[in-house]
mmCIF file of C-alpha atoms and ligand atoms in Angstrom:
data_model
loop_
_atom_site.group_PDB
_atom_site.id
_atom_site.type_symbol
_atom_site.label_atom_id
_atom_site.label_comp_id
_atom_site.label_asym_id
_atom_site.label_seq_id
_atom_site.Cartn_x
_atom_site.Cartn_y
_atom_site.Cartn_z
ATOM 1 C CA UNK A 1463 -18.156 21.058 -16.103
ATOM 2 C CA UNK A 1464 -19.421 17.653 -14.636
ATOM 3 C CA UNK A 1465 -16.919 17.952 -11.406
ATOM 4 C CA UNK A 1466 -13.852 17.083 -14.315
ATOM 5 C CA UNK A 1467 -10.751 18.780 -13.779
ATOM 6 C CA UNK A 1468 -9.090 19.975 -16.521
ATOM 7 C CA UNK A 1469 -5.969 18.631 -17.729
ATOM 8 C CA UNK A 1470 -6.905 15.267 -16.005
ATOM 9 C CA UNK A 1471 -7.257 12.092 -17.583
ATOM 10 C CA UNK A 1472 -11.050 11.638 -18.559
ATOM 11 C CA UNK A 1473 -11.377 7.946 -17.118
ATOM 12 C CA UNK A 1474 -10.957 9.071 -13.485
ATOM 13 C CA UNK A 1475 -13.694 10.273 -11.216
ATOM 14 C CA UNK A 1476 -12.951 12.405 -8.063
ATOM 15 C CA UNK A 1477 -13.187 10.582 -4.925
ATOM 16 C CA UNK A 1478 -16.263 9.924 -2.760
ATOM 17 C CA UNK A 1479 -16.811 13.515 -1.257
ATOM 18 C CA UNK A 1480 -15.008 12.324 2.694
ATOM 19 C CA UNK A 1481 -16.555 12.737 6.279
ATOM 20 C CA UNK A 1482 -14.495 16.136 6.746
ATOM 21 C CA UNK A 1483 -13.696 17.017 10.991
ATOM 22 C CA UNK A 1484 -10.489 17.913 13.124
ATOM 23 C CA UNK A 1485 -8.418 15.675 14.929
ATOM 24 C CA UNK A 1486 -7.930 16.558 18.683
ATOM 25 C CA UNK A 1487 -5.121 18.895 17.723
ATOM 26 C CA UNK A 1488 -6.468 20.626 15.318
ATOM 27 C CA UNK A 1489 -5.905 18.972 12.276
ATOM 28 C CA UNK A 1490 -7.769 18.354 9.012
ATOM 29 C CA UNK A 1491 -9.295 14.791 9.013
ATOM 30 C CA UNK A 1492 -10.955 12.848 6.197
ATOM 31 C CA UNK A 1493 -12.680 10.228 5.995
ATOM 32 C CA UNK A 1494 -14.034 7.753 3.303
ATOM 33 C CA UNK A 1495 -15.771 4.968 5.981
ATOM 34 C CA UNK A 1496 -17.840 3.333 3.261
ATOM 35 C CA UNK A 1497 -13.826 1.984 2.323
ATOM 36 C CA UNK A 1498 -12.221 2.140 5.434
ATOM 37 C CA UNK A 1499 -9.807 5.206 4.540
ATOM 38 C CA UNK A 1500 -8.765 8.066 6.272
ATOM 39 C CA UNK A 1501 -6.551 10.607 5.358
ATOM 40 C CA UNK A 1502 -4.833 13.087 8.200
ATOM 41 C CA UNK A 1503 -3.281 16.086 7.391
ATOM 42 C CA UNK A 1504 -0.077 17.719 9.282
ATOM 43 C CA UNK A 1505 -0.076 14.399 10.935
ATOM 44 C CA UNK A 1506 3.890 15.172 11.605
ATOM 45 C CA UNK A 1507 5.451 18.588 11.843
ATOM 46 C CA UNK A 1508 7.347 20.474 9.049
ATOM 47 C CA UNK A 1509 10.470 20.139 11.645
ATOM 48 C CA UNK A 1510 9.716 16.622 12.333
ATOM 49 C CA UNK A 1511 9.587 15.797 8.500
ATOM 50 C CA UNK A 1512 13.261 17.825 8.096
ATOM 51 C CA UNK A 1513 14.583 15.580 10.558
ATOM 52 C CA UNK A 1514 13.252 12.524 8.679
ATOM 53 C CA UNK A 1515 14.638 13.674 5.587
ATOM 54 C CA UNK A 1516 17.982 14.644 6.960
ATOM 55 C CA UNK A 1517 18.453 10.762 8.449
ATOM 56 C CA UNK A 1518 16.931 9.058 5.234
ATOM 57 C CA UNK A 1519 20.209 10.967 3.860
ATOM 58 C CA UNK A 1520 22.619 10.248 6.174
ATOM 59 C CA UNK A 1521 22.087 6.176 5.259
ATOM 60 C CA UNK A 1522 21.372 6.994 1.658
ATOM 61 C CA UNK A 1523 23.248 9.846 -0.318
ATOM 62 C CA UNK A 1524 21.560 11.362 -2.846
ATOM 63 C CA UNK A 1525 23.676 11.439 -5.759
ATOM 64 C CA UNK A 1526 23.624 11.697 -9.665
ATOM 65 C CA UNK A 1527 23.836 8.051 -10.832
ATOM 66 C CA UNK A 1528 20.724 6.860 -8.449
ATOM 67 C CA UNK A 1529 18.789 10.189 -8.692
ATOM 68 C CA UNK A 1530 16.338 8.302 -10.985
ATOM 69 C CA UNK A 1531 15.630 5.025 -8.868
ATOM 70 C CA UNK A 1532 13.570 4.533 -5.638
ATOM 71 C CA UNK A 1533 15.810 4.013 -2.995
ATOM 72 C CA UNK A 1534 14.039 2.060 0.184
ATOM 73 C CA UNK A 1535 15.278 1.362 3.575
ATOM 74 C CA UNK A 1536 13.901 -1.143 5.851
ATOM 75 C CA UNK A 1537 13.734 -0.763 9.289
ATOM 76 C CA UNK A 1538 11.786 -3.223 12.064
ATOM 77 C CA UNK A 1539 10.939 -7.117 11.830
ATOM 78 C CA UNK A 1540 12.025 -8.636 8.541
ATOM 79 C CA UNK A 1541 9.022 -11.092 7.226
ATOM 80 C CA UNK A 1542 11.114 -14.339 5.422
ATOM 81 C CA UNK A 1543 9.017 -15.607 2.667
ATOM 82 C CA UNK A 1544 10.136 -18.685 2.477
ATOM 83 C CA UNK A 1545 9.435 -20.043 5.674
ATOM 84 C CA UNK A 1546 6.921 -17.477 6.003
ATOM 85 C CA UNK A 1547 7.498 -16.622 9.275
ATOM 86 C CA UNK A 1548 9.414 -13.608 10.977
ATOM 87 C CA UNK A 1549 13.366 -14.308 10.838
ATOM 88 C CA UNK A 1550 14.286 -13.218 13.902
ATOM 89 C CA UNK A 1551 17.863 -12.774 13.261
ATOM 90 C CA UNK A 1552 16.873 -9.816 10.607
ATOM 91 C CA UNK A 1553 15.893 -6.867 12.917
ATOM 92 C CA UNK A 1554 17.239 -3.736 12.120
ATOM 93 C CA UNK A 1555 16.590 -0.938 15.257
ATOM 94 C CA UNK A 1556 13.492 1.682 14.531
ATOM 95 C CA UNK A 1557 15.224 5.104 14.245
ATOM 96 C CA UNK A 1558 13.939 7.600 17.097
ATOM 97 C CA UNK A 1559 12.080 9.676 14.250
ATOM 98 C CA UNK A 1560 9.675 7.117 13.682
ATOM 99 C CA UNK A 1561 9.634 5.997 17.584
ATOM 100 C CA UNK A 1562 8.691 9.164 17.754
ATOM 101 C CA UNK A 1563 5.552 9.461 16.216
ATOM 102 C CA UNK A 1564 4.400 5.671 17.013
ATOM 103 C CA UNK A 1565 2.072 6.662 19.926
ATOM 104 C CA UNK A 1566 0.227 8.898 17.855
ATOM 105 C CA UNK A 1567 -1.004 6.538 15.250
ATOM 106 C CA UNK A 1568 -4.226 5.466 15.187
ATOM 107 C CA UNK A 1569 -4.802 1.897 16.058
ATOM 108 C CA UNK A 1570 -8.041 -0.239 16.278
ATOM 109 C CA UNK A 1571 -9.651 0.328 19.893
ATOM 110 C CA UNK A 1572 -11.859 -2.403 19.317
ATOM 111 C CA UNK A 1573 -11.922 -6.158 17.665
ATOM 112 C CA UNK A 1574 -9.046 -8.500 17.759
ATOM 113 C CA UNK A 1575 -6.242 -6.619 16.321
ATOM 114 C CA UNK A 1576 -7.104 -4.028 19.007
ATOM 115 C CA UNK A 1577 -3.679 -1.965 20.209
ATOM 116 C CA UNK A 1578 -2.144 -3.252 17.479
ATOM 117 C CA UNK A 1579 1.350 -1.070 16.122
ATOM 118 C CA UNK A 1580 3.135 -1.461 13.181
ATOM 119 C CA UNK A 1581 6.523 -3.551 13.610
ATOM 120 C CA UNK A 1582 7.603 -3.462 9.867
ATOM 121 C CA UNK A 1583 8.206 -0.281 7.925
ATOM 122 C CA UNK A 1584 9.736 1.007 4.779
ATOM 123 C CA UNK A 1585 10.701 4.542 3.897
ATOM 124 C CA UNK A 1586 11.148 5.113 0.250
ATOM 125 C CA UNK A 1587 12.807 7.979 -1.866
ATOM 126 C CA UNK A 1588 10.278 8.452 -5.073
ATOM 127 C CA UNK A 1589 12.428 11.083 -7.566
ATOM 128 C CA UNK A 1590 10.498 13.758 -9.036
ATOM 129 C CA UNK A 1591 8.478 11.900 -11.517
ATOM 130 C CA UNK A 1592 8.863 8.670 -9.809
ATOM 131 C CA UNK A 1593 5.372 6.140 -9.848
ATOM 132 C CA UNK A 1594 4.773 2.490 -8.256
ATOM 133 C CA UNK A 1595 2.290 0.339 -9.984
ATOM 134 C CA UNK A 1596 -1.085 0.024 -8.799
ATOM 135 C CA UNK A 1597 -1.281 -3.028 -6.658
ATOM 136 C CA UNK A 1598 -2.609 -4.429 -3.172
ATOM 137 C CA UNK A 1599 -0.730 -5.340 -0.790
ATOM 138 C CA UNK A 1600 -0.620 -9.154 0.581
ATOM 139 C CA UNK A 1601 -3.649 -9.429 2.823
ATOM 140 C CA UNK A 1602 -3.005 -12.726 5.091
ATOM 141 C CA UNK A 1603 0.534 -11.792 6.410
ATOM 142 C CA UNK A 1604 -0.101 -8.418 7.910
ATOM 143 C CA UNK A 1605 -2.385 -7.076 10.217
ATOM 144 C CA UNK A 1606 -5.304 -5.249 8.361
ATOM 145 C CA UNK A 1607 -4.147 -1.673 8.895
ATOM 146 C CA UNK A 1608 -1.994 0.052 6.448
ATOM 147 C CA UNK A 1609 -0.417 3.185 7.299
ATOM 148 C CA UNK A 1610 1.654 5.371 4.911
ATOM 149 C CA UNK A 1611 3.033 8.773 6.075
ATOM 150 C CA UNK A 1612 3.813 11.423 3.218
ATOM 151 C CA UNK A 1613 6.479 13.960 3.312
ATOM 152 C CA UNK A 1614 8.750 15.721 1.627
ATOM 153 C CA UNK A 1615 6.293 16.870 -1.337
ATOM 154 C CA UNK A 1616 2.173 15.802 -2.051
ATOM 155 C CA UNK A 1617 1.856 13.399 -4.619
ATOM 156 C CA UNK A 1618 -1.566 11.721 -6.101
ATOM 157 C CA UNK A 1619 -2.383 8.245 -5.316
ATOM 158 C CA UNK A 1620 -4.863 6.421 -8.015
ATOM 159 C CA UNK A 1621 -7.119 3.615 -6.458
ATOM 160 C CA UNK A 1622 -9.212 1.074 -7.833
ATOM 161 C CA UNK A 1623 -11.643 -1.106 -6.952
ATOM 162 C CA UNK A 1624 -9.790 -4.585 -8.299
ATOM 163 C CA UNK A 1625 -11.493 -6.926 -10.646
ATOM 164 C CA UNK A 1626 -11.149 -9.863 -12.971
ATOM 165 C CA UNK A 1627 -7.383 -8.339 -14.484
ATOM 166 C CA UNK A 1628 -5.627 -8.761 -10.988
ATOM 167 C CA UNK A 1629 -7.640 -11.795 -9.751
ATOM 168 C CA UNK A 1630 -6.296 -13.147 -13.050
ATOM 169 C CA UNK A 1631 -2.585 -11.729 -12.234
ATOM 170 C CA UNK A 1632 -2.759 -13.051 -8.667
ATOM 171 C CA UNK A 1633 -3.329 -16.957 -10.265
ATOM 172 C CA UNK A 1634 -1.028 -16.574 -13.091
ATOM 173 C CA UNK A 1635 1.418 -20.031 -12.923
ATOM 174 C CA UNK A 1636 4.687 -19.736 -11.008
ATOM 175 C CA UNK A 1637 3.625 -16.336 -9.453
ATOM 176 C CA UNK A 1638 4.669 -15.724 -6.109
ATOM 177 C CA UNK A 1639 2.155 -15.339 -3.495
ATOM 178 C CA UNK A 1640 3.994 -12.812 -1.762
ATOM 179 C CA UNK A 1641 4.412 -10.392 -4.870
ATOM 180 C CA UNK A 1642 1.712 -7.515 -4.724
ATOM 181 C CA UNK A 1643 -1.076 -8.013 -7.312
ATOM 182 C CA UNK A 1644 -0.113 -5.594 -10.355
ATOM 183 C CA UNK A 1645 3.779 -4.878 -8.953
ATOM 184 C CA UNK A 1646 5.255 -6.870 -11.661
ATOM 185 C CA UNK A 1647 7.299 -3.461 -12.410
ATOM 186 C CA UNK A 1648 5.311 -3.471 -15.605
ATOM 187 C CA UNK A 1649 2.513 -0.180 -15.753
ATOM 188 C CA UNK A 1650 -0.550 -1.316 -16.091
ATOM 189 C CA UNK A 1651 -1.890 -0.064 -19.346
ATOM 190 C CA UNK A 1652 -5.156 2.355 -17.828
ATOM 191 C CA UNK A 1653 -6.254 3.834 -21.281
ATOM 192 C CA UNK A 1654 -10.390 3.930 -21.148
ATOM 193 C CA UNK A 1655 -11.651 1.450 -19.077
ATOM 194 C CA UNK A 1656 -9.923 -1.675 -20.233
ATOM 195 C CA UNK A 1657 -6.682 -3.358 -19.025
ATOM 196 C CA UNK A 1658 -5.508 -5.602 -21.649
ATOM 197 C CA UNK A 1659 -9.019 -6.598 -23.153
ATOM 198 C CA UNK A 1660 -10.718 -6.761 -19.525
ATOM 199 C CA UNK A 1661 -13.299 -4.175 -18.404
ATOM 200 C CA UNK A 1662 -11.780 -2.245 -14.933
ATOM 201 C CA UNK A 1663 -13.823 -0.203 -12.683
ATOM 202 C CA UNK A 1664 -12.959 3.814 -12.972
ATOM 203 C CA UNK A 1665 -10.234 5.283 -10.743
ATOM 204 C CA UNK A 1666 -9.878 7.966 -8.457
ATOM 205 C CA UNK A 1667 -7.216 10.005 -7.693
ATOM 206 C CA UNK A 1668 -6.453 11.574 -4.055
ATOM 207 C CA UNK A 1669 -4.059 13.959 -3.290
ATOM 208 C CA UNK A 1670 -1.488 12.997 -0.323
ATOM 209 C CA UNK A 1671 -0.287 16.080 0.962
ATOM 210 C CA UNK A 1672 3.307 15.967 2.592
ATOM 211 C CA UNK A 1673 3.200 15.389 5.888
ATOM 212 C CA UNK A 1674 -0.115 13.542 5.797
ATOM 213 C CA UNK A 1675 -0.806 9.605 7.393
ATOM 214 C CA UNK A 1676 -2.774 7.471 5.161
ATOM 215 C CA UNK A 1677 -4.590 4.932 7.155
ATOM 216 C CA UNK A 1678 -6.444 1.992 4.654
ATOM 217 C CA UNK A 1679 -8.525 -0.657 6.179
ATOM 218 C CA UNK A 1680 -11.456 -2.463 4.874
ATOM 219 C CA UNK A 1681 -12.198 -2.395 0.860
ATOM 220 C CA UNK A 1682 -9.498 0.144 0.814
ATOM 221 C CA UNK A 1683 -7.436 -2.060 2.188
ATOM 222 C CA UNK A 1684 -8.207 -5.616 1.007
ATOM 223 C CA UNK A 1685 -10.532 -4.869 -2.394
ATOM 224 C CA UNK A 1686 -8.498 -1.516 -3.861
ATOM 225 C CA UNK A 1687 -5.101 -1.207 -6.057
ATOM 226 C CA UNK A 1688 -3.282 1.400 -5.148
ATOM 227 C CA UNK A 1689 -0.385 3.650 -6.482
ATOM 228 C CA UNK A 1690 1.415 6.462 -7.821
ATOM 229 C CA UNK A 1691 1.456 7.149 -11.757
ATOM 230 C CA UNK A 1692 5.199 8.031 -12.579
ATOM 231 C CA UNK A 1693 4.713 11.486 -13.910
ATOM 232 C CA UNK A 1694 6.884 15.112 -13.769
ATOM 233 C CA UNK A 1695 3.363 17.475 -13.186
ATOM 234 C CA UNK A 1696 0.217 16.456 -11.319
ATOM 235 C CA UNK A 1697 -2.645 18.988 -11.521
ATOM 236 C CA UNK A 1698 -3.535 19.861 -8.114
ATOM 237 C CA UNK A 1699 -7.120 22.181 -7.780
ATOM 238 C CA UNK A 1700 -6.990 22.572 -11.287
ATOM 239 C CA UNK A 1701 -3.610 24.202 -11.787
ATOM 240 C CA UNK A 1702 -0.839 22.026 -13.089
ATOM 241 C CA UNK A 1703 2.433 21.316 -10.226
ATOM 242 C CA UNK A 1704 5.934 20.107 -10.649
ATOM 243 C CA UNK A 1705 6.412 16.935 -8.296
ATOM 244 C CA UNK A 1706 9.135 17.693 -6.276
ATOM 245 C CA UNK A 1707 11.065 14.453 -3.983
ATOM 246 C CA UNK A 1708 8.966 12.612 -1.956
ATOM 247 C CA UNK A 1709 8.961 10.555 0.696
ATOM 248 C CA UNK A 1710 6.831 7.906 2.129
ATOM 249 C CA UNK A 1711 7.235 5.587 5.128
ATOM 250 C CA UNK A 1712 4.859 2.536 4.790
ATOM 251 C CA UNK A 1713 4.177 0.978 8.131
ATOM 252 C CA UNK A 1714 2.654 -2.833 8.706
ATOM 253 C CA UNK A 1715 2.662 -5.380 11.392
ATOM 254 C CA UNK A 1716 3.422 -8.535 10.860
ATOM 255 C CA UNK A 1717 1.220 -11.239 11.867
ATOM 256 C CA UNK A 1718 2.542 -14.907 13.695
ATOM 257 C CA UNK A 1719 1.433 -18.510 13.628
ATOM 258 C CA UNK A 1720 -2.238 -18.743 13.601
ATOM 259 C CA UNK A 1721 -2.886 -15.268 12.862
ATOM 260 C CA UNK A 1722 -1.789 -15.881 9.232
ATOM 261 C CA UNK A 1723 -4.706 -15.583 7.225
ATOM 262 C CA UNK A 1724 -7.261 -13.935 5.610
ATOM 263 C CA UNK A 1725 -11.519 -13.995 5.392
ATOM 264 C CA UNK A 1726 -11.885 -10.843 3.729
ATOM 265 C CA UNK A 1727 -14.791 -9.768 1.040
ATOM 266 C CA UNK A 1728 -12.264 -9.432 -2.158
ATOM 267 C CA UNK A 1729 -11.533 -13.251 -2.682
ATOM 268 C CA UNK A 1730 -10.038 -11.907 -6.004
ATOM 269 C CA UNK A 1731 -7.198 -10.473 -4.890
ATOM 270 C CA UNK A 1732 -6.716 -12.293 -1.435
ATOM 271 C CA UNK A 1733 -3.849 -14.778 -1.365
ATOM 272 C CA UNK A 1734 -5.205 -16.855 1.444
ATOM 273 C CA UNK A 1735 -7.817 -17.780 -1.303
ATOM 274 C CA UNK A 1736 -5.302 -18.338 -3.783
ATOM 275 C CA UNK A 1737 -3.386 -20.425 -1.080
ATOM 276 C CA UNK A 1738 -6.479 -22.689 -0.463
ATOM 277 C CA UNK A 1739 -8.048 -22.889 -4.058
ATOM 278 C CA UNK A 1740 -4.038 -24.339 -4.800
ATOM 279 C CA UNK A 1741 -3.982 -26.786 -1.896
ATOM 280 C CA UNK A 1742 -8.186 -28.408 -3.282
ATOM 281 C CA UNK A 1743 -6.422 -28.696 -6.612
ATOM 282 C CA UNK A 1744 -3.634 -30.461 -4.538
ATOM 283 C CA UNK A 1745 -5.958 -32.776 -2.561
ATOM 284 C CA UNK A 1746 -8.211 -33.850 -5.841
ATOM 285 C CA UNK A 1747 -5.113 -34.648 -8.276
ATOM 286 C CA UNK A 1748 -3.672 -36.807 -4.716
ATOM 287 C CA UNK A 1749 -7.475 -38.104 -4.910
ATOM 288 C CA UNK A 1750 -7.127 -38.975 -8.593
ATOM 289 C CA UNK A 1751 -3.916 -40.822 -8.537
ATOM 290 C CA UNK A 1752 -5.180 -42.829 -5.966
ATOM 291 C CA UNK A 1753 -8.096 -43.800 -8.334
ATOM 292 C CA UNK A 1754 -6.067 -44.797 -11.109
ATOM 293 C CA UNK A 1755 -3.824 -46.872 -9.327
HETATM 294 ZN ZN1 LIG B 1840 -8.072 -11.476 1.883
#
């Protein structure tokens, strides 16, 4: 055995062994610093999650005809991507179970997004069996922290370092900026090491327990994909698990004005580059006419 586990797919390797301590209360804490991810476990309380689960239901119904389907609700600012700005008018209240917990995240004590909370967040419904594609989210509209709280049941998230497939995605004509790289609701084909023709570095697979608050900054941030294979079993310490419900509440903050942008190390994937390589192409075809004239 080379560290493999059985039953799972040959072309992923096991995550960096993480910095392993205990929060101040107690709790499990890993950490991958090299990428900028942590992982805490029993960051919420098994009655704290019931309650979240109990209001997620009491907006959204779970019945037969959507029991398939992600079902999302959006609470906080409301980013408009057309003016690219925060409409103001769109703010729907922060329910008291998330209030609850917003103290307790961990936020940057140092640099300039220093104190900085989340303002936006989504909490999704994922059906047994339920996936997202593997993608990264927009880098120059939101502050570089990404938090995403688990509950309900564990699920596996895959992530991989991006390369020439999504830079390729992310400059594809008439794509929107705003769209994360790889969500175009199609799977990205991860037989081998190839995505459609183009070598792809290997994945790894980490296990999000329920109740556990991802935190990605950094490469795990800016330079990974992440998401969720849409599968009924994941093999969890080598034995093979139904995936029950789960739940996830993805938490951002929106950045304003001048704060829009991005200088990060994964020019691939970042749509501030995108944004600017678009607007040289502008200025040398305005360049060009002028020439010809
Ligand atoms: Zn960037």
């Amino acid at each position: 055995m080379n560290g493999q586990v059985p039953g799972a797919q040959p072309h992923l390797i096991p995550p960096p062994v993480p910095v392993t301590t205990t929060t101040s209360s107690g709790n499990l804490l890993q950490e991958w610093p090299k990428i900028g991810l942590t992982l805490i476990h029993e960051f919420i309380s098994p009655a704290e999650e019931q309650e979240m689960i109990t209001a997620f239901h009491a907006i959204s119904p779970l019945n037969s005809a959507d029991a398939k389907k992600r079902i999302s609700q959006h609470f906080g600012h409301h980013f408009d991507y057309t003016t690219f700005g925060i409409d103001e008018s769109k703010h729907s209240p922060v329910p008291s179970y998330i209030m609850n917990f917003l103290d307790r995240l961990p936020v940057d004590t140092e640099g300039k997004e220093r104190g900085r909370k989340p303002d936006q967040f989504t909490v999704q419904y994922y059906p047994p069996g339920a996936g997202i594609p593997p993608h990264v989210d927009t880098h120059s509209m939101f502050g570089e922290a990404l938090y995403s709280l688990s509950f309900g049941s564990g699920v596996p998230m895959i992530f991989r370092m991006s390369g020439e497939n999504e830079a390729r995605k992310l400059r594809l004509p008439k794509r929107s900026l705003q769209e994360p790289v790889g969500a175009d609701g199609k799977p990205v084909e991860e037989k081998g090491n190839k995505v459609d023709g183009v070598a792809v570095h290997p994945a790894w697979e980490l296990m999000l327990p329920a109740r556990s608050l991802l935190v990605m900054r950094g490469a795990s941030r800016y330079g990974y994909t992440h998401g969720i294979r849409p599968r009924k079993t994941d093999v969890v310490d080598g034995t093979t698990v139904r995936r029950d419900g789960r739940y996830s509440i993805t938490m951002r903050s929106i950045r304003r004005g001048k704060e829009i942008g991005c200088d990060c190390l994964f020019p691939g994937v970042c749509d501030a580059r995108v944004r600017q390589e678009q607007e040289a192409r502008e200025r040398l075809r305005q360049c060009e006419r002028v020439e010809t004239q």
